[in-house]
PDB file of C-alpha atoms (C1' of nucleotides) in Angstrom:
ATOM      1  CA  MET A   1       0.000   0.000   0.000  1.00 73.00           C
ATOM      2  CA  SER A   2       1.228   3.486  -0.844  1.00 81.00           C
ATOM      3  CA  GLN A   3       1.314   6.270   1.708  1.00 85.00           C
ATOM      4  CA  GLU A   4      -1.796   7.791   0.165  1.00 81.00           C
ATOM      5  CA  ASP A   5      -3.680   4.515   0.365  1.00 82.00           C
ATOM      6  CA  LEU A   6      -2.657   4.208   3.991  1.00 85.00           C
ATOM      7  CA  ASN A   7      -4.066   7.648   4.730  1.00 82.00           C
ATOM      8  CA  THR A   8      -7.318   6.701   3.075  1.00 82.00           C
ATOM      9  CA  TYR A   9      -7.335   3.468   5.014  1.00 85.00           C
ATOM     10  CA  SER A  10      -7.013   5.154   8.398  1.00 86.00           C
ATOM     11  CA  LEU A  11      -9.694   7.718   7.502  1.00 83.00           C
ATOM     12  CA  LEU A  12     -11.998   4.933   6.427  1.00 85.00           C
ATOM     13  CA  LYS A  13     -11.265   2.882   9.501  1.00 86.00           C
ATOM     14  CA  GLU A  14     -12.142   5.798  11.771  1.00 85.00           C
ATOM     15  CA  ARG A  15     -15.626   6.045  10.355  1.00 86.00           C
ATOM     16  CA  PHE A  16     -16.524   2.658   8.963  1.00 89.00           C
ATOM     17  CA  GLU A  17     -14.669   0.010  10.899  1.00 87.00           C
ATOM     18  CA  PHE A  18     -17.861  -1.130  12.577  1.00 89.00           C
ATOM     19  CA  LEU A  19     -19.594  -1.369   9.234  1.00 89.00           C
ATOM     20  CA  PHE A  20     -17.070  -3.017   6.930  1.00 91.00           C
ATOM     21  CA  GLU A  21     -14.648  -5.885   7.492  1.00 89.00           C
ATOM     22  CA  PRO A  22     -10.898  -5.132   7.302  1.00 90.00           C
ATOM     23  CA  GLU A  23     -10.457  -6.743   3.868  1.00 91.00           C
ATOM     24  CA  LEU A  24     -13.176  -4.568   2.415  1.00 92.00           C
ATOM     25  CA  LEU A  25     -11.716  -1.460   4.037  1.00 92.00           C
ATOM     26  CA  LYS A  26      -8.433  -2.333   2.393  1.00 91.00           C
ATOM     27  CA  GLU A  27     -10.056  -2.855  -0.999  1.00 92.00           C
ATOM     28  CA  ILE A  28     -11.861   0.459  -0.770  1.00 92.00           C
ATOM     29  CA  SER A  29      -8.634   2.275   0.095  1.00 91.00           C
ATOM     30  CA  LEU A  30      -6.869   0.709  -2.872  1.00 92.00           C
ATOM     31  CA  SER A  31      -9.457   1.421  -5.543  1.00 92.00           C
ATOM     32  CA  SER A  32     -11.085   4.645  -4.423  1.00 91.00           C
ATOM     33  CA  LYS A  33      -9.845   8.162  -4.729  1.00 91.00           C
ATOM     34  CA  LEU A  34      -9.737  10.543  -1.772  1.00 92.00           C
ATOM     35  CA  MET A  35     -10.814  14.042  -2.707  1.00 94.00           C
ATOM     36  CA  HIS A  36     -11.072  17.336  -0.845  1.00 95.00           C
ATOM     37  CA  PHE A  37     -13.385  20.156  -1.883  1.00 95.00           C
ATOM     38  CA  GLU A  38     -13.863  23.716  -0.719  1.00 91.00           C
ATOM     39  CA  ALA A  39     -17.404  25.004  -0.124  1.00 90.00           C
ATOM     40  CA  ASP A  40     -19.617  25.759  -3.121  1.00 89.00           C
ATOM     41  CA  ASN A  41     -17.995  23.365  -5.555  1.00 92.00           C
ATOM     42  CA  THR A  42     -20.170  21.519  -8.027  1.00 93.00           C
ATOM     43  CA  ILE A  43     -19.116  17.901  -7.832  1.00 93.00           C
ATOM     44  CA  MET A  44     -21.871  16.488 -10.025  1.00 91.00           C
ATOM     45  CA  ASP A  45     -24.108  18.145 -12.588  1.00 90.00           C
ATOM     46  CA  PHE A  46     -27.071  17.349 -14.812  1.00 88.00           C
ATOM     47  CA  GLY A  47     -26.262  15.098 -17.725  1.00 87.00           C
ATOM     48  CA  GLN A  48     -22.810  14.338 -16.420  1.00 89.00           C
ATOM     49  CA  MET A  49     -21.738  10.709 -16.798  1.00 86.00           C
ATOM     50  CA  ILE A  50     -21.642   8.814 -13.550  1.00 86.00           C
ATOM     51  CA  THR A  51     -18.433   6.870 -13.244  1.00 86.00           C
ATOM     52  CA  HIS A  52     -17.879   7.010  -9.526  1.00 88.00           C
ATOM     53  CA  MET A  53     -19.905   6.766  -6.373  1.00 89.00           C
ATOM     54  CA  PRO A  54     -19.262   9.348  -3.655  1.00 92.00           C
ATOM     55  CA  LEU A  55     -18.875   8.360  -0.022  1.00 93.00           C
ATOM     56  CA  VAL A  56     -18.870  11.357   2.301  1.00 94.00           C
ATOM     57  CA  LEU A  57     -16.171  11.379   4.990  1.00 92.00           C
ATOM     58  CA  SER A  58     -16.735  14.894   6.307  1.00 92.00           C
ATOM     59  CA  GLY A  59     -18.777  17.985   5.521  1.00 94.00           C
ATOM     60  CA  SER A  60     -22.099  18.106   3.725  1.00 95.00           C
ATOM     61  CA  ILE A  61     -23.343  18.249   0.159  1.00 95.00           C
ATOM     62  CA  ARG A  62     -26.543  19.748  -1.185  1.00 93.00           C
ATOM     63  CA  VAL A  63     -28.427  17.729  -3.772  1.00 92.00           C
ATOM     64  CA  MET A  64     -30.564  19.765  -6.186  1.00 91.00           C
ATOM     65  CA  ARG A  65     -33.042  19.179  -8.942  1.00 89.00           C
ATOM     66  CA  GLU A  66     -33.739  21.581 -11.796  1.00 84.00           C
ATOM     67  CA  ASP A  67     -36.699  22.127 -14.147  1.00 77.00           C
ATOM     68  CA  ASP A  68     -36.689  23.048 -17.849  1.00 74.00           C
ATOM     69  CA  GLU A  69     -36.497  26.762 -17.119  1.00 73.00           C
ATOM     70  CA  GLY A  70     -33.534  26.391 -14.809  1.00 75.00           C
ATOM     71  CA  HIS A  71     -35.436  26.792 -11.549  1.00 82.00           C
ATOM     72  CA  GLU A  72     -33.637  24.916  -8.825  1.00 86.00           C
ATOM     73  CA  LEU A  73     -35.001  23.033  -5.866  1.00 91.00           C
ATOM     74  CA  LEU A  74     -33.074  21.676  -2.916  1.00 93.00           C
ATOM     75  CA  LEU A  75     -33.855  17.992  -2.423  1.00 91.00           C
ATOM     76  CA  TYR A  76     -31.708  16.933   0.525  1.00 91.00           C
ATOM     77  CA  TYR A  77     -28.257  16.992   2.058  1.00 93.00           C
ATOM     78  CA  LEU A  78     -25.604  14.276   2.049  1.00 94.00           C
ATOM     79  CA  GLU A  79     -23.671  14.075   5.290  1.00 93.00           C
ATOM     80  CA  VAL A  80     -20.932  11.992   6.872  1.00 91.00           C
ATOM     81  CA  GLY A  81     -21.312   8.334   5.971  1.00 88.00           C
ATOM     82  CA  ASP A  82     -23.887   9.081   3.298  1.00 89.00           C
ATOM     83  CA  THR A  83     -23.702   8.078  -0.279  1.00 88.00           C
ATOM     84  CA  CYS A  84     -25.813   9.165  -3.206  1.00 80.00           C
ATOM     85  CA  ALA A  85     -28.946   7.175  -4.008  1.00 66.00           C
ATOM     86  CA  VAL A  86     -29.142   8.370  -7.566  1.00 72.00           C
ATOM     87  CA  THR A  87     -25.696   6.954  -8.141  1.00 74.00           C
ATOM     88  CA  LEU A  88     -26.727   3.643  -6.627  1.00 69.00           C
ATOM     89  CA  THR A  89     -29.663   3.212  -8.979  1.00 66.00           C
ATOM     90  CA  CYS A  90     -27.526   3.510 -12.042  1.00 63.00           C
ATOM     91  CA  CYS A  91     -24.408   1.738 -10.886  1.00 57.00           C
ATOM     92  CA  SER A  92     -24.752  -1.157 -13.316  1.00 59.00           C
ATOM     93  CA  ARG A  93     -25.636   0.790 -16.452  1.00 65.00           C
ATOM     94  CA  LYS A  94     -23.572   3.687 -17.612  1.00 68.00           C
ATOM     95  CA  SER A  95     -26.019   6.506 -17.103  1.00 76.00           C
ATOM     96  CA  LYS A  96     -26.152  10.243 -16.702  1.00 81.00           C
ATOM     97  CA  SER A  97     -26.846  12.294 -13.600  1.00 85.00           C
ATOM     98  CA  LYS A  98     -30.343  13.599 -12.981  1.00 85.00           C
ATOM     99  CA  ILE A  99     -29.225  15.795 -10.111  1.00 89.00           C
ATOM    100  CA  ARG A 100     -26.729  18.480  -9.250  1.00 91.00           C
ATOM    101  CA  ALA A 101     -24.529  18.173  -6.180  1.00 93.00           C
ATOM    102  CA  ILE A 102     -22.809  21.171  -4.629  1.00 93.00           C
ATOM    103  CA  THR A 103     -20.604  21.175  -1.543  1.00 94.00           C
ATOM    104  CA  GLU A 104     -22.246  23.066   1.315  1.00 93.00           C
ATOM    105  CA  SER A 105     -19.057  23.225   3.360  1.00 92.00           C
ATOM    106  CA  GLN A 106     -15.561  21.861   2.988  1.00 92.00           C
ATOM    107  CA  VAL A 107     -15.938  18.224   2.075  1.00 95.00           C
ATOM    108  CA  ASP A 108     -13.751  15.135   2.121  1.00 93.00           C
ATOM    109  CA  LEU A 109     -15.068  12.227   0.154  1.00 93.00           C
ATOM    110  CA  LEU A 110     -14.084   9.000  -1.508  1.00 92.00           C
ATOM    111  CA  PHE A 111     -14.864   8.339  -5.130  1.00 92.00           C
ATOM    112  CA  ILE A 112     -15.470   4.672  -5.724  1.00 91.00           C
ATOM    113  CA  PRO A 113     -15.509   3.412  -9.335  1.00 89.00           C
ATOM    114  CA  VAL A 114     -18.926   1.989 -10.182  1.00 85.00           C
ATOM    115  CA  GLU A 115     -17.385  -1.274 -11.456  1.00 86.00           C
ATOM    116  CA  LYS A 116     -16.262  -2.008  -7.909  1.00 89.00           C
ATOM    117  CA  MET A 117     -19.793  -1.542  -6.627  1.00 85.00           C
ATOM    118  CA  GLU A 118     -21.058  -4.710  -8.276  1.00 83.00           C
ATOM    119  CA  GLU A 119     -17.959  -6.663  -7.493  1.00 90.00           C
ATOM    120  CA  TRP A 120     -18.281  -5.891  -3.795  1.00 92.00           C
ATOM    121  CA  MET A 121     -22.017  -6.462  -3.816  1.00 89.00           C
ATOM    122  CA  VAL A 122     -21.255 -10.095  -4.560  1.00 92.00           C
ATOM    123  CA  ALA A 123     -18.157 -10.455  -2.442  1.00 93.00           C
ATOM    124  CA  TYR A 124     -19.083  -8.662   0.771  1.00 94.00           C
ATOM    125  CA  SER A 125     -22.368  -8.925   2.625  1.00 93.00           C
ATOM    126  CA  SER A 126     -21.469  -5.832   4.680  1.00 93.00           C
ATOM    127  CA  TRP A 127     -21.217  -3.849   1.464  1.00 92.00           C
ATOM    128  CA  ARG A 128     -24.508  -5.262   0.193  1.00 91.00           C
ATOM    129  CA  ASN A 129     -26.227  -4.255   3.408  1.00 92.00           C
ATOM    130  CA  PHE A 130     -24.668  -0.815   3.360  1.00 92.00           C
ATOM    131  CA  VAL A 131     -25.860  -0.166  -0.181  1.00 89.00           C
ATOM    132  CA  LEU A 132     -29.383  -1.422   0.472  1.00 90.00           C
ATOM    133  CA  GLU A 133     -29.575   0.535   3.712  1.00 90.00           C
ATOM    134  CA  SER A 134     -28.367   3.704   2.000  1.00 90.00           C
ATOM    135  CA  TYR A 135     -30.897   3.186  -0.711  1.00 88.00           C
ATOM    136  CA  ASN A 136     -33.675   2.944   1.849  1.00 91.00           C
ATOM    137  CA  ILE A 137     -32.569   6.061   3.700  1.00 91.00           C
ATOM    138  CA  ARG A 138     -32.418   8.050   0.461  1.00 89.00           C
ATOM    139  CA  LEU A 139     -35.840   6.847  -0.595  1.00 90.00           C
ATOM    140  CA  ASP A 140     -37.250   7.951   2.748  1.00 91.00           C
ATOM    141  CA  GLU A 141     -35.626  11.346   2.393  1.00 90.00           C
ATOM    142  CA  LEU A 142     -37.064  11.723  -1.068  1.00 89.00           C
ATOM    143  CA  LEU A 143     -40.562  10.827   0.155  1.00 92.00           C
ATOM    144  CA  THR A 144     -40.217  13.361   2.956  1.00 91.00           C
ATOM    145  CA  ALA A 145     -39.197  15.962   0.406  1.00 90.00           C
ATOM    146  CA  ILE A 146     -42.196  15.134  -1.761  1.00 90.00           C
ATOM    147  CA  ASP A 147     -44.590  15.285   1.200  1.00 88.00           C
ATOM    148  CA  ASN A 148     -43.150  18.633   2.179  1.00 89.00           C
ATOM    149  CA  LEU A 149     -43.628  19.944  -1.326  1.00 88.00           C
ATOM    150  CA  ALA A 150     -47.113  18.574  -1.736  1.00 87.00           C
ATOM    151  CA  PHE A 151     -48.669  19.164   1.660  1.00 86.00           C
ATOM    152  CA  ASN A 152     -46.831  22.042   3.314  1.00 86.00           C
ATOM    153  CA  ASN A 153     -47.332  25.721   2.579  1.00 88.00           C
ATOM    154  CA  MET A 154     -44.386  28.012   2.025  1.00 91.00           C
ATOM    155  CA  ASN A 155     -44.219  29.040   5.679  1.00 92.00           C
ATOM    156  CA  GLN A 156     -43.846  25.433   6.847  1.00 91.00           C
ATOM    157  CA  ARG A 157     -41.367  24.714   4.095  1.00 92.00           C
ATOM    158  CA  LEU A 158     -39.298  27.712   5.156  1.00 94.00           C
ATOM    159  CA  ILE A 159     -39.266  26.592   8.787  1.00 93.00           C
ATOM    160  CA  LEU A 160     -38.194  23.100   7.766  1.00 93.00           C
ATOM    161  CA  TYR A 161     -35.550  24.556   5.506  1.00 94.00           C
ATOM    162  CA  LEU A 162     -34.072  26.655   8.315  1.00 94.00           C
ATOM    163  CA  LYS A 163     -34.092  23.723  10.711  1.00 94.00           C
ATOM    164  CA  GLU A 164     -32.298  21.526   8.197  1.00 93.00           C
ATOM    165  CA  LYS A 165     -29.775  24.247   7.483  1.00 94.00           C
ATOM    166  CA  VAL A 166     -28.988  24.704  11.150  1.00 94.00           C
ATOM    167  CA  TRP A 167     -28.590  20.944  11.496  1.00 93.00           C
ATOM    168  CA  VAL A 168     -26.139  20.474   8.632  1.00 92.00           C
ATOM    169  CA  THR A 169     -24.074  23.555   9.397  1.00 91.00           C
ATOM    170  CA  LYS A 170     -24.150  22.880  13.168  1.00 91.00           C
ATOM    171  CA  ASN A 171     -24.624  26.587  13.583  1.00 91.00           C
ATOM    172  CA  ALA A 172     -27.667  28.640  14.554  1.00 91.00           C
ATOM    173  CA  ALA A 173     -26.298  31.680  12.763  1.00 92.00           C
ATOM    174  CA  LEU A 174     -26.905  31.169   9.067  1.00 92.00           C
ATOM    175  CA  ARG A 175     -24.853  33.159   6.584  1.00 92.00           C
ATOM    176  CA  ILE A 176     -27.467  33.320   3.882  1.00 93.00           C
ATOM    177  CA  THR A 177     -29.579  35.842   1.975  1.00 93.00           C
ATOM    178  CA  HIS A 178     -33.328  35.768   1.449  1.00 93.00           C
ATOM    179  CA  GLN A 179     -32.638  35.437  -2.271  1.00 93.00           C
ATOM    180  CA  GLN A 180     -30.639  32.239  -1.788  1.00 93.00           C
ATOM    181  CA  ILE A 181     -33.403  30.737   0.318  1.00 94.00           C
ATOM    182  CA  ALA A 182     -35.917  31.666  -2.355  1.00 94.00           C
ATOM    183  CA  ASN A 183     -33.763  29.881  -4.949  1.00 91.00           C
ATOM    184  CA  ASP A 184     -33.502  26.732  -2.865  1.00 93.00           C
ATOM    185  CA  LEU A 185     -37.241  26.614  -2.243  1.00 93.00           C
ATOM    186  CA  ASN A 186     -38.068  27.707  -5.778  1.00 91.00           C
ATOM    187  CA  SER A 187     -39.890  30.772  -4.477  1.00 91.00           C
ATOM    188  CA  SER A 188     -39.281  34.502  -4.760  1.00 91.00           C
ATOM    189  CA  ARG A 189     -37.278  36.845  -2.602  1.00 92.00           C
ATOM    190  CA  VAL A 190     -40.234  39.044  -1.598  1.00 92.00           C
ATOM    191  CA  VAL A 191     -42.203  36.070  -0.364  1.00 92.00           C
ATOM    192  CA  ILE A 192     -39.309  34.820   1.756  1.00 94.00           C
ATOM    193  CA  SER A 193     -38.736  38.314   3.146  1.00 93.00           C
ATOM    194  CA  ARG A 194     -42.397  38.549   4.124  1.00 92.00           C
ATOM    195  CA  LEU A 195     -42.342  35.199   5.887  1.00 93.00           C
ATOM    196  CA  MET A 196     -38.993  35.872   7.545  1.00 94.00           C
ATOM    197  CA  LYS A 197     -40.341  39.155   8.884  1.00 91.00           C
ATOM    198  CA  LYS A 198     -43.232  37.254  10.440  1.00 91.00           C
ATOM    199  CA  LEU A 199     -40.878  34.726  12.031  1.00 92.00           C
ATOM    200  CA  GLU A 200     -38.879  37.631  13.409  1.00 91.00           C
ATOM    201  CA  HIS A 201     -41.990  39.192  14.929  1.00 90.00           C
ATOM    202  CA  GLN A 202     -42.843  35.854  16.471  1.00 89.00           C
ATOM    203  CA  GLY A 203     -39.440  35.935  18.150  1.00 89.00           C
ATOM    204  CA  LEU A 204     -38.208  32.805  16.387  1.00 92.00           C
ATOM    205  CA  VAL A 205     -35.332  34.405  14.503  1.00 92.00           C
ATOM    206  CA  LYS A 206     -33.184  37.500  14.480  1.00 92.00           C
ATOM    207  CA  GLN A 207     -31.998  39.061  11.278  1.00 92.00           C
ATOM    208  CA  ARG A 208     -29.047  41.086  10.146  1.00 90.00           C
ATOM    209  CA  ARG A 209     -27.776  41.630   6.650  1.00 89.00           C
ATOM    210  CA  ASN A 210     -26.587  38.311   5.269  1.00 91.00           C
ATOM    211  CA  GLU A 211     -27.310  36.561   8.540  1.00 93.00           C
ATOM    212  CA  ILE A 212     -30.200  34.809  10.180  1.00 94.00           C
ATOM    213  CA  GLN A 213     -30.012  33.850  13.848  1.00 93.00           C
ATOM    214  CA  VAL A 214     -32.263  30.916  14.569  1.00 93.00           C
ATOM    215  CA  LEU A 215     -33.277  31.234  18.228  1.00 89.00           C
ATOM    216  CA  ASN A 216     -33.797  28.481  20.764  1.00 78.00           C
ATOM    217  CA  ALA A 217     -37.553  28.834  20.716  1.00 69.00           C
ATOM    218  CA  PHE A 218     -37.584  27.800  17.071  1.00 78.00           C
TER     219      PHE A 218
ATOM    220  C1'  DC B   1     -18.617  59.912  -0.877  1.00 78.12           C
ATOM    221  C1'  DC B   2     -20.641  56.634  -4.277  1.00 78.12           C
ATOM    222  C1'  DA B   3     -21.796  52.037  -6.337  1.00 78.12           C
ATOM    223  C1'  DT B   4     -23.603  47.743  -5.263  1.00 78.12           C
ATOM    224  C1'  DT B   5     -26.666  44.767  -3.223  1.00 78.12           C
ATOM    225  C1'  DA B   6     -29.761  42.924   0.589  1.00 78.12           C
ATOM    226  C1'  DA B   7     -33.998  43.611   2.572  1.00 78.12           C
ATOM    227  C1'  DG B   8     -38.442  46.231   3.503  1.00 78.12           C
ATOM    228  C1'  DA B   9     -42.835  48.145   1.703  1.00 78.12           C
ATOM    229  C1'  DT B  10     -46.675  48.625  -1.248  1.00 78.12           C
ATOM    230  C1'  DA B  11     -49.680  47.645  -4.757  1.00 78.12           C
ATOM    231  C1'  DC B  12     -51.395  44.560  -8.141  1.00 78.12           C
ATOM    232  C1'  DT B  13     -52.295  39.844 -10.261  1.00 78.12           C
TER     233       DT B  13
ATOM    234  C1'  DA C   1     -48.103  33.058  -3.518  1.00 78.12           C
ATOM    235  C1'  DG C   2     -45.788  35.637  -6.990  1.00 78.12           C
ATOM    236  C1'  DT C   3     -44.347  39.925  -9.849  1.00 78.12           C
ATOM    237  C1'  DA C   4     -43.110  44.690 -10.446  1.00 78.12           C
ATOM    238  C1'  DT C   5     -41.386  48.734  -8.563  1.00 78.12           C
ATOM    239  C1'  DC C   6     -39.664  51.871  -5.225  1.00 78.12           C
ATOM    240  C1'  DT C   7     -37.410  52.893  -0.922  1.00 78.12           C
ATOM    241  C1'  DT C   8     -34.149  52.077   2.713  1.00 78.12           C
ATOM    242  C1'  DA C   9     -30.128  50.233   4.782  1.00 78.12           C
ATOM    243  C1'  DA C  10     -25.608  48.005   4.924  1.00 78.12           C
ATOM    244  C1'  DT C  11     -21.052  47.192   2.849  1.00 78.12           C
ATOM    245  C1'  DG C  12     -16.876  47.996   0.753  1.00 78.12           C
ATOM    246  C1'  DG C  13     -14.143  50.693  -1.994  1.00 78.12           C
TER     247       DG C  13
END
DNA sequence: CCATTAAGATACT
DNA sequence: AGTATCTTAATGG
């Protein structure tokens, strides 16, 4: 094993040693690529060929969907230990991405070649379980996102959005503009401003320029 | 100071 | 809930 592979191995072991057997950990270190990204990097885009599967080691990634007119919608976040469901579904065929993935913070992740996916599915039951489990979690997240979209009004969606944001950033002070929120929720700036003003009056948040303080009462 | 841009307000669809 | 438009406030040169 090279020095780089050893680094990958120890990183992997830290986070996944209770999930994968040592031989599998070693295989992953040998065939995957360790990558580091700064915040706001697009690591996957619409129509892009999927050749690797991402496995998040640290940080979080936003997964978006886009309509014909270029309106974006935030679907969910990928966090430590997560992998991308959309990648899983098309691991056997060579297919193109239906989503866009942008780093929310600094991110370390492993890129695993899709050929290895199948190989390990057969060889390691721990891998098989991990993939199936991930698939289930993603499906649940997607259903939650659909429910939110279908049954919640904009005010509820905004509250959920802020909660999620606080959770992934581990910070109650959000560095974000009303316009960015509107983009993520596929709404307009004025509408978000109106709702945010109401939340402020209700004592749930405090606002400064470019910053939203989500208070305990939230 | 001024230019830029975020956010508030109002009115209309 | 969304669009258009205007006003106000913060930021950074």
